[in-house]
Short mmCIF file of C-alpha atoms in Angstrom, two decimals:
data_model
loop_
_atom_site.label_atom_id
_atom_site.label_comp_id
_atom_site.label_asym_id
_atom_site.label_seq_id
_atom_site.Cartn_x
_atom_site.Cartn_y
_atom_site.Cartn_z
CA UNK I 1 117.28 -47.22 45.95
CA UNK I 2 117.26 -47.85 49.69
CA UNK I 3 117.57 -51.57 48.97
CA UNK I 4 120.75 -50.99 46.98
CA UNK I 5 122.08 -48.68 49.69
CA UNK I 6 121.90 -51.63 52.11
CA UNK I 7 123.06 -54.42 49.82
CA UNK I 8 125.19 -52.89 47.05
CA UNK I 9 126.65 -49.43 47.88
CA UNK I 10 128.70 -49.25 44.68
CA UNK I 11 125.67 -49.71 42.44
CA UNK I 12 123.71 -47.37 44.70
CA UNK I 13 126.09 -44.51 43.87
CA UNK I 14 125.30 -44.89 40.18
CA UNK I 15 121.58 -45.13 40.91
CA UNK I 16 121.77 -41.81 42.73
CA UNK I 17 123.25 -40.19 39.62
CA UNK I 18 120.42 -41.62 37.51
CA UNK I 19 117.81 -40.32 39.97
CA UNK I 20 119.40 -36.85 40.04
CA UNK I 21 119.32 -36.73 36.24
CA UNK I 22 115.65 -37.79 36.26
CA UNK I 23 114.84 -35.01 38.73
CA UNK I 24 116.50 -32.56 36.35
CA UNK I 25 114.43 -34.08 33.49
CA UNK I 26 117.62 -35.14 31.73
CA UNK I 27 118.11 -38.72 30.65
CA UNK I 28 121.52 -39.95 31.75
CA UNK I 29 122.89 -42.67 29.50
CA UNK I 30 124.47 -45.60 31.26
CA UNK I 31 127.63 -45.07 29.18
CA UNK I 32 127.99 -41.60 30.72
CA UNK I 33 128.23 -42.99 34.25
CA UNK I 34 131.37 -43.67 36.17
CA UNK I 35 130.43 -47.30 36.71
CA UNK I 36 132.88 -47.88 39.57
CA UNK I 37 134.03 -51.20 38.09
CA UNK I 38 130.51 -52.59 38.15
CA UNK I 39 129.88 -56.05 36.75
CA UNK I 40 127.78 -56.69 33.66
CA UNK I 41 124.98 -57.92 35.96
CA UNK I 42 125.00 -54.69 37.93
CA UNK I 43 124.95 -52.57 34.75
CA UNK I 44 121.95 -54.52 33.41
CA UNK I 45 120.13 -53.83 36.69
CA UNK I 46 120.89 -50.11 36.32
CA UNK I 47 119.37 -50.16 32.85
CA UNK I 48 116.22 -51.86 34.09
CA UNK I 49 115.98 -49.38 36.97
CA UNK I 50 116.32 -46.48 34.53
CA UNK I 51 113.35 -47.88 32.57
CA UNK I 52 111.32 -47.98 35.82
CA UNK I 53 111.13 -51.79 35.58
CA UNK I 54 111.51 -52.10 39.33
CA UNK I 55 110.04 -55.59 39.62
CA UNK I 56 112.61 -56.87 37.10
CA UNK I 57 115.39 -54.95 38.86
CA UNK I 58 114.57 -56.49 42.24
CA UNK I 59 114.32 -59.94 40.68
CA UNK I 60 117.77 -59.58 39.12
CA UNK I 61 119.22 -58.25 42.37
CA UNK I 62 117.74 -61.12 44.37
CA UNK I 63 119.10 -63.72 41.97
CA UNK I 64 122.54 -62.09 42.14
CA UNK I 65 122.64 -61.61 45.91
CA UNK I 66 120.62 -64.62 47.13
CA UNK I 67 120.76 -67.01 44.17
CA UNK I 68 117.01 -67.72 44.50
CA UNK I 69 113.86 -66.16 45.89
CA UNK I 70 112.72 -66.97 49.41
CA UNK I 71 110.85 -65.23 52.20
CA UNK I 72 114.11 -64.94 54.15
CA UNK I 73 116.32 -63.64 51.32
CA UNK I 74 118.53 -60.62 51.99
CA UNK I 75 116.66 -58.61 49.37
CA UNK I 76 113.24 -59.28 50.92
CA UNK I 77 114.51 -58.59 54.41
CA UNK I 78 115.92 -55.27 53.16
CA UNK I 79 112.52 -54.45 51.60
CA UNK I 80 110.74 -55.23 54.87
CA UNK I 81 113.25 -53.18 56.88
CA UNK I 82 112.93 -50.21 54.54
CA UNK I 83 109.13 -50.22 54.51
CA UNK I 84 108.89 -50.71 58.27
CA UNK I 85 111.13 -47.72 58.96
CA UNK I 86 108.85 -45.42 56.96
CA UNK I 87 106.15 -45.73 59.65
CA UNK I 88 103.50 -43.80 57.66
CA UNK I 89 100.09 -42.88 59.03
CA UNK I 90 96.76 -43.36 57.23
CA UNK I 91 95.69 -40.32 55.25
CA UNK I 92 92.18 -38.88 54.86
CA UNK I 93 92.06 -40.63 51.46
CA UNK I 94 92.56 -44.00 53.17
CA UNK I 95 89.63 -43.23 55.47
CA UNK I 96 87.41 -42.14 52.57
CA UNK I 97 88.21 -45.37 50.71
CA UNK I 98 87.29 -47.44 53.77
CA UNK I 99 83.94 -45.65 54.03
CA UNK I 100 83.26 -46.25 50.34
CA UNK I 101 84.14 -49.94 50.56
CA UNK I 102 81.01 -50.74 52.58
CA UNK I 103 78.61 -52.52 50.25
CA UNK I 104 75.93 -53.19 52.86
CA UNK I 105 76.49 -56.81 53.86
CA UNK I 106 80.25 -56.44 54.23
CA UNK I 107 83.21 -54.15 53.77
CA UNK I 108 85.69 -55.23 51.09
CA UNK I 109 88.59 -53.33 49.55
CA UNK I 110 91.34 -54.80 47.36
CA UNK I 111 94.83 -53.31 47.31
CA UNK I 112 98.20 -54.07 45.77
CA UNK I 113 100.01 -52.22 48.56
CA UNK I 114 101.98 -54.14 51.18
CA UNK I 115 101.32 -51.69 54.03
CA UNK I 116 98.48 -51.91 56.54
CA UNK I 117 97.36 -48.29 56.28
CA UNK I 118 93.84 -49.24 55.22
CA UNK I 119 93.53 -51.44 58.33
CA UNK I 120 94.77 -48.54 60.46
CA UNK I 121 92.26 -46.21 58.80
CA UNK I 122 89.42 -48.63 59.52
CA UNK I 123 90.47 -48.89 63.16
CA UNK I 124 90.56 -45.09 63.48
CA UNK I 125 86.95 -45.05 62.26
CA UNK I 126 85.92 -47.67 64.77
CA UNK I 127 85.38 -50.37 62.13
CA UNK I 128 86.32 -54.03 62.49
CA UNK I 129 88.08 -55.47 59.43
CA UNK I 130 90.04 -58.59 58.59
CA UNK I 131 93.24 -58.85 56.57
CA UNK I 132 93.85 -61.52 53.94
CA UNK I 133 96.49 -61.85 51.27
CA UNK I 134 97.51 -63.94 48.28
CA UNK I 135 95.98 -67.45 48.37
CA UNK I 136 94.01 -66.71 51.55
CA UNK I 137 91.87 -64.05 49.84
CA UNK I 138 88.22 -65.19 49.66
CA UNK I 139 86.72 -65.71 46.24
CA UNK I 140 84.75 -62.64 45.05
CA UNK I 141 81.03 -62.81 45.75
CA UNK I 142 78.13 -60.85 47.19
CA UNK I 143 78.03 -62.78 50.46
CA UNK I 144 79.47 -61.68 53.81
CA UNK I 145 82.43 -64.04 53.33
CA UNK I 146 83.89 -61.76 50.68
CA UNK I 147 85.06 -59.08 53.06
CA UNK I 148 88.04 -57.35 54.64
CA UNK I 149 91.18 -55.70 53.30
CA UNK I 150 92.37 -57.93 50.48
CA UNK I 151 96.10 -57.65 49.70
CA UNK I 152 96.49 -59.07 46.20
CA UNK I 153 100.30 -58.84 46.31
CA UNK I 154 100.78 -59.74 49.96
CA UNK I 155 100.83 -57.81 53.23
CA UNK I 156 103.59 -56.85 55.64
CA UNK I 157 103.41 -58.45 59.06
CA UNK I 158 103.18 -56.08 62.01
CA UNK I 159 106.45 -57.51 63.33
CA UNK I 160 109.19 -56.60 60.79
CA UNK I 161 111.22 -59.64 61.89
CA UNK I 162 108.37 -61.96 60.87
CA UNK I 163 108.82 -62.95 57.17
CA UNK I 164 106.11 -61.68 54.85
CA UNK I 165 105.15 -63.42 51.61
CA UNK I 166 105.14 -60.62 49.02
CA UNK I 167 104.71 -60.40 45.25
CA UNK I 168 107.83 -58.33 44.72
CA UNK I 169 109.91 -59.43 41.73
CA UNK I 170 109.20 -60.29 38.12
CA UNK I 171 109.29 -63.97 39.01
CA UNK I 172 106.74 -63.40 41.77
CA UNK I 173 104.37 -61.72 39.33
CA UNK I 174 104.76 -64.60 36.89
CA UNK I 175 104.02 -67.08 39.68
CA UNK I 176 100.98 -65.18 40.97
CA UNK I 177 99.41 -64.19 37.64
CA UNK I 178 100.44 -66.93 35.23
CA UNK I 179 101.43 -70.14 36.98
CA UNK I 180 99.17 -70.20 40.04
CA UNK I 181 96.68 -67.62 38.66
CA UNK I 182 95.75 -66.42 42.17
CA UNK I 183 95.62 -62.72 41.32
CA UNK I 184 94.34 -63.32 37.79
CA UNK I 185 91.36 -65.42 38.86
CA UNK I 186 90.52 -62.97 41.64
CA UNK I 187 90.46 -60.02 39.23
CA UNK I 188 88.47 -61.90 36.58
CA UNK I 189 85.78 -62.86 39.12
CA UNK I 190 85.65 -59.42 40.72
CA UNK I 191 85.32 -57.70 37.33
CA UNK I 192 82.16 -59.70 36.62
CA UNK I 193 80.48 -58.83 39.91
CA UNK I 194 81.57 -55.26 40.58
CA UNK I 195 82.60 -52.07 38.83
CA UNK I 196 86.31 -51.79 39.59
CA UNK I 197 87.62 -48.33 40.49
CA UNK I 198 91.40 -47.94 40.61
CA UNK I 199 92.99 -45.27 42.81
CA UNK I 200 96.66 -44.34 42.99
CA UNK I 201 98.00 -46.02 39.87
CA UNK I 202 99.88 -44.97 36.76
CA UNK I 203 99.41 -46.87 33.52
CA UNK I 204 103.01 -48.12 33.49
CA UNK I 205 103.27 -49.23 37.12
CA UNK I 206 104.46 -52.88 37.14
CA UNK I 207 101.40 -54.07 39.14
CA UNK I 208 99.11 -52.15 36.79
CA UNK I 209 100.57 -53.81 33.71
CA UNK I 210 99.66 -57.20 35.10
CA UNK I 211 96.23 -56.08 36.29
CA UNK I 212 95.39 -54.61 32.90
CA UNK I 213 96.59 -57.68 31.06
CA UNK I 214 94.34 -59.79 33.28
CA UNK I 215 91.09 -58.01 32.43
CA UNK I 216 91.46 -55.99 29.22
CA UNK I 217 90.70 -58.84 26.81
CA UNK I 218 87.75 -60.10 28.88
CA UNK I 219 85.91 -56.82 28.39
CA UNK I 220 85.55 -57.64 24.70
CA UNK I 221 84.94 -61.37 25.05
CA UNK I 222 82.43 -61.55 27.89
CA UNK I 223 79.29 -59.37 28.12
CA UNK I 224 79.03 -59.68 31.91
CA UNK I 225 82.33 -57.90 32.61
CA UNK I 226 81.59 -54.61 34.37
CA UNK I 227 83.10 -51.29 33.35
CA UNK I 228 86.42 -50.37 34.99
CA UNK I 229 87.48 -46.85 36.01
CA UNK I 230 90.66 -45.19 37.18
CA UNK I 231 91.32 -41.82 38.84
CA UNK I 232 94.16 -40.09 36.98
CA UNK I 233 95.79 -37.13 38.71
CA UNK I 234 97.98 -34.57 36.93
CA UNK I 235 98.41 -30.82 36.63
CA UNK I 236 96.71 -30.81 33.23
CA UNK I 237 94.87 -33.32 31.08
CA UNK I 238 97.20 -35.41 28.94
CA UNK I 239 95.04 -36.61 26.05
CA UNK I 240 97.54 -39.30 25.07
CA UNK I 241 97.59 -40.69 28.62
CA UNK I 242 93.79 -40.69 28.71
CA UNK I 243 93.72 -42.65 25.46
CA UNK I 244 96.34 -45.03 26.83
CA UNK I 245 93.94 -45.99 29.63
CA UNK I 246 90.96 -46.29 27.26
CA UNK I 247 92.97 -48.53 24.94
CA UNK I 248 93.57 -50.83 27.91
CA UNK I 249 89.85 -51.16 28.59
CA UNK I 250 89.64 -48.73 31.51
CA UNK I 251 87.72 -45.44 31.65
CA UNK I 252 89.93 -42.63 33.05
CA UNK I 253 88.56 -39.97 35.41
CA UNK I 254 90.92 -36.99 35.42
CA UNK I 255 91.40 -34.68 38.39
CA UNK I 256 93.76 -31.80 39.21
CA UNK I 257 96.53 -33.23 41.42
CA UNK I 258 97.63 -29.94 42.98
CA UNK I 259 97.50 -29.35 46.76
CA UNK I 260 98.41 -32.97 47.56
CA UNK I 261 95.53 -34.42 45.52
CA UNK I 262 92.93 -32.34 47.37
CA UNK I 263 90.44 -32.75 44.50
CA UNK I 264 90.61 -36.54 44.80
CA UNK I 265 90.01 -36.39 48.54
CA UNK I 266 87.05 -34.04 48.03
CA UNK I 267 85.58 -36.37 45.40
CA UNK I 268 85.96 -39.54 47.48
CA UNK I 269 84.59 -37.82 50.59
CA UNK I 270 81.60 -36.44 48.69
CA UNK I 271 81.01 -39.83 47.10
CA UNK I 272 80.98 -41.53 50.50
CA UNK I 273 78.59 -38.89 51.91
CA UNK I 274 76.12 -39.58 49.08
CA UNK I 275 76.37 -43.37 49.30
CA UNK I 276 73.05 -45.19 49.21
CA UNK I 277 74.40 -47.71 51.72
CA UNK I 278 76.05 -45.71 54.49
CA UNK I 279 75.89 -42.11 53.31
CA UNK I 280 74.97 -39.12 55.43
CA UNK I 281 71.22 -38.69 55.10
CA UNK I 282 71.25 -35.00 55.91
CA UNK I 283 73.82 -34.35 53.16
CA UNK I 284 71.81 -36.43 50.68
CA UNK I 285 68.56 -34.63 51.49
CA UNK I 286 70.18 -31.20 51.41
CA UNK I 287 71.78 -31.97 48.05
CA UNK I 288 68.54 -33.22 46.49
CA UNK I 289 66.55 -30.24 47.78
CA UNK I 290 69.14 -27.82 46.45
CA UNK I 291 68.90 -29.37 42.99
CA UNK I 292 65.10 -29.47 42.69
CA UNK I 293 64.81 -25.83 43.82
CA UNK I 294 65.96 -25.04 40.29
CA UNK I 295 64.09 -25.84 37.12
CA UNK I 296 65.40 -28.77 35.09
CA UNK I 297 66.51 -26.40 32.32
CA UNK I 298 68.34 -24.10 34.77
CA UNK I 299 70.25 -26.98 36.40
CA UNK I 300 73.70 -27.94 35.17
CA UNK I 301 74.41 -31.27 33.47
CA UNK I 302 76.25 -32.36 36.63
CA UNK I 303 73.22 -31.54 38.80
CA UNK I 304 70.83 -33.41 36.51
CA UNK I 305 73.15 -36.43 36.45
CA UNK I 306 73.49 -36.35 40.24
CA UNK I 307 69.71 -36.13 40.67
CA UNK I 308 69.23 -39.17 38.43
CA UNK I 309 71.93 -41.05 40.32
CA UNK I 310 70.44 -40.31 43.75
CA UNK I 311 67.06 -41.64 42.63
CA UNK I 312 68.35 -44.54 40.56
CA UNK I 313 70.86 -46.09 43.00
CA UNK I 314 68.50 -46.72 45.93
CA UNK I 315 66.08 -49.52 46.69
CA UNK I 316 62.30 -49.02 46.48
CA UNK I 317 62.00 -47.57 49.97
CA UNK I 318 64.85 -45.13 49.38
CA UNK I 319 63.35 -44.06 46.06
CA UNK I 320 59.97 -43.39 47.65
CA UNK I 321 61.61 -41.39 50.43
CA UNK I 322 63.55 -39.22 47.98
CA UNK I 323 60.45 -38.75 45.80
CA UNK I 324 58.45 -37.51 48.80
CA UNK I 325 61.32 -35.22 49.77
CA UNK I 326 61.50 -33.76 46.27
CA UNK I 327 57.70 -33.27 46.15
CA UNK I 328 57.77 -31.18 49.34
CA UNK I 329 59.84 -28.57 47.53
CA UNK I 330 57.10 -28.20 44.88
CA UNK I 331 59.65 -28.78 42.13
CA UNK I 332 59.53 -28.13 38.42
CA UNK I 333 57.45 -30.94 36.88
CA UNK I 334 60.48 -31.90 34.82
CA UNK I 335 62.08 -33.42 37.93
CA UNK I 336 59.03 -35.60 38.56
CA UNK I 337 59.10 -36.68 34.92
CA UNK I 338 62.71 -37.78 35.40
CA UNK I 339 61.71 -39.82 38.47
CA UNK I 340 58.92 -41.54 36.52
CA UNK I 341 61.35 -42.34 33.69
CA UNK I 342 63.82 -43.87 36.15
CA UNK I 343 61.12 -45.94 37.83
CA UNK I 344 60.26 -47.43 34.43
CA UNK I 345 63.84 -48.51 33.78
CA UNK I 346 64.50 -52.27 33.93
CA UNK I 347 66.49 -53.34 36.99
CA UNK I 348 68.73 -56.27 37.81
CA UNK I 349 67.98 -59.36 35.76
CA UNK I 350 65.55 -57.46 33.55
CA UNK I 351 68.46 -55.68 31.86
CA UNK I 352 69.93 -58.93 30.53
#
């Protein structure tokens, strides 16, 4: 709406009425609006906006105002000005994501956001990261070259006057995903090498529609595609929404979104603390000891699953260390049986 406030005040007035109706959970029909002598083009944009098709809306606006897309168009300059004025600061969730993105040889985290909050979060943690976007993103791999904050849809320059190449409109998405296949190829390759975990998306977000279309079919066609997950925050579990994600080939993980998504922050922080790569050893040891002080039967399903995970995810040296730690507590023999079973599991290439 801020873009329309700068470029088309008359249409902006109608958009405000639509937004107010949405806040009141009342759908306002376009025919009910005082359209202030808007053109047919403007009314079509209002309809697209009302359907939350913001990429299409911006594309239509840019074609009407600027005739064609360019890095220096009035619409894109208005987007840059609006985002730059927000001046947000990295949140604890950004910092937790940075800590989780360390895979040992390098730190890599892909985002569809334009802002540089992840870079700021890394800097606040004393970590050195690089920024790459669009065609400059390195091809997914397990080497050190595949590293940094990877902006699939482009990144804002630090200087708001400096033009930024962004995937913003419907035409941009078509160019990036269909014609040049930059984002599509990146996602396809990444999905074969890593388990993708999506944070901060809704199923109908324009970027998410393209992302899902890029990988959903591959999950059925290619056996090497890894499982994908998404954190879904809401006040209560919506079974239809959960099924919507599953039908798109992504496993949803629900959490209670109250208190500014505190549950998500707690989960990501705990996950990073228990990481086999850069986790906090004291937390890992304390957690394992706490679990094995109970009998296997007395432990909860979550505790048994966490025990298995802590043993399974490490290399041989880490497994031996955790086994010795568990043995010191003189645990129920059932825990040692679980360790033996995990050690007998095939690993790496043996699973194929």
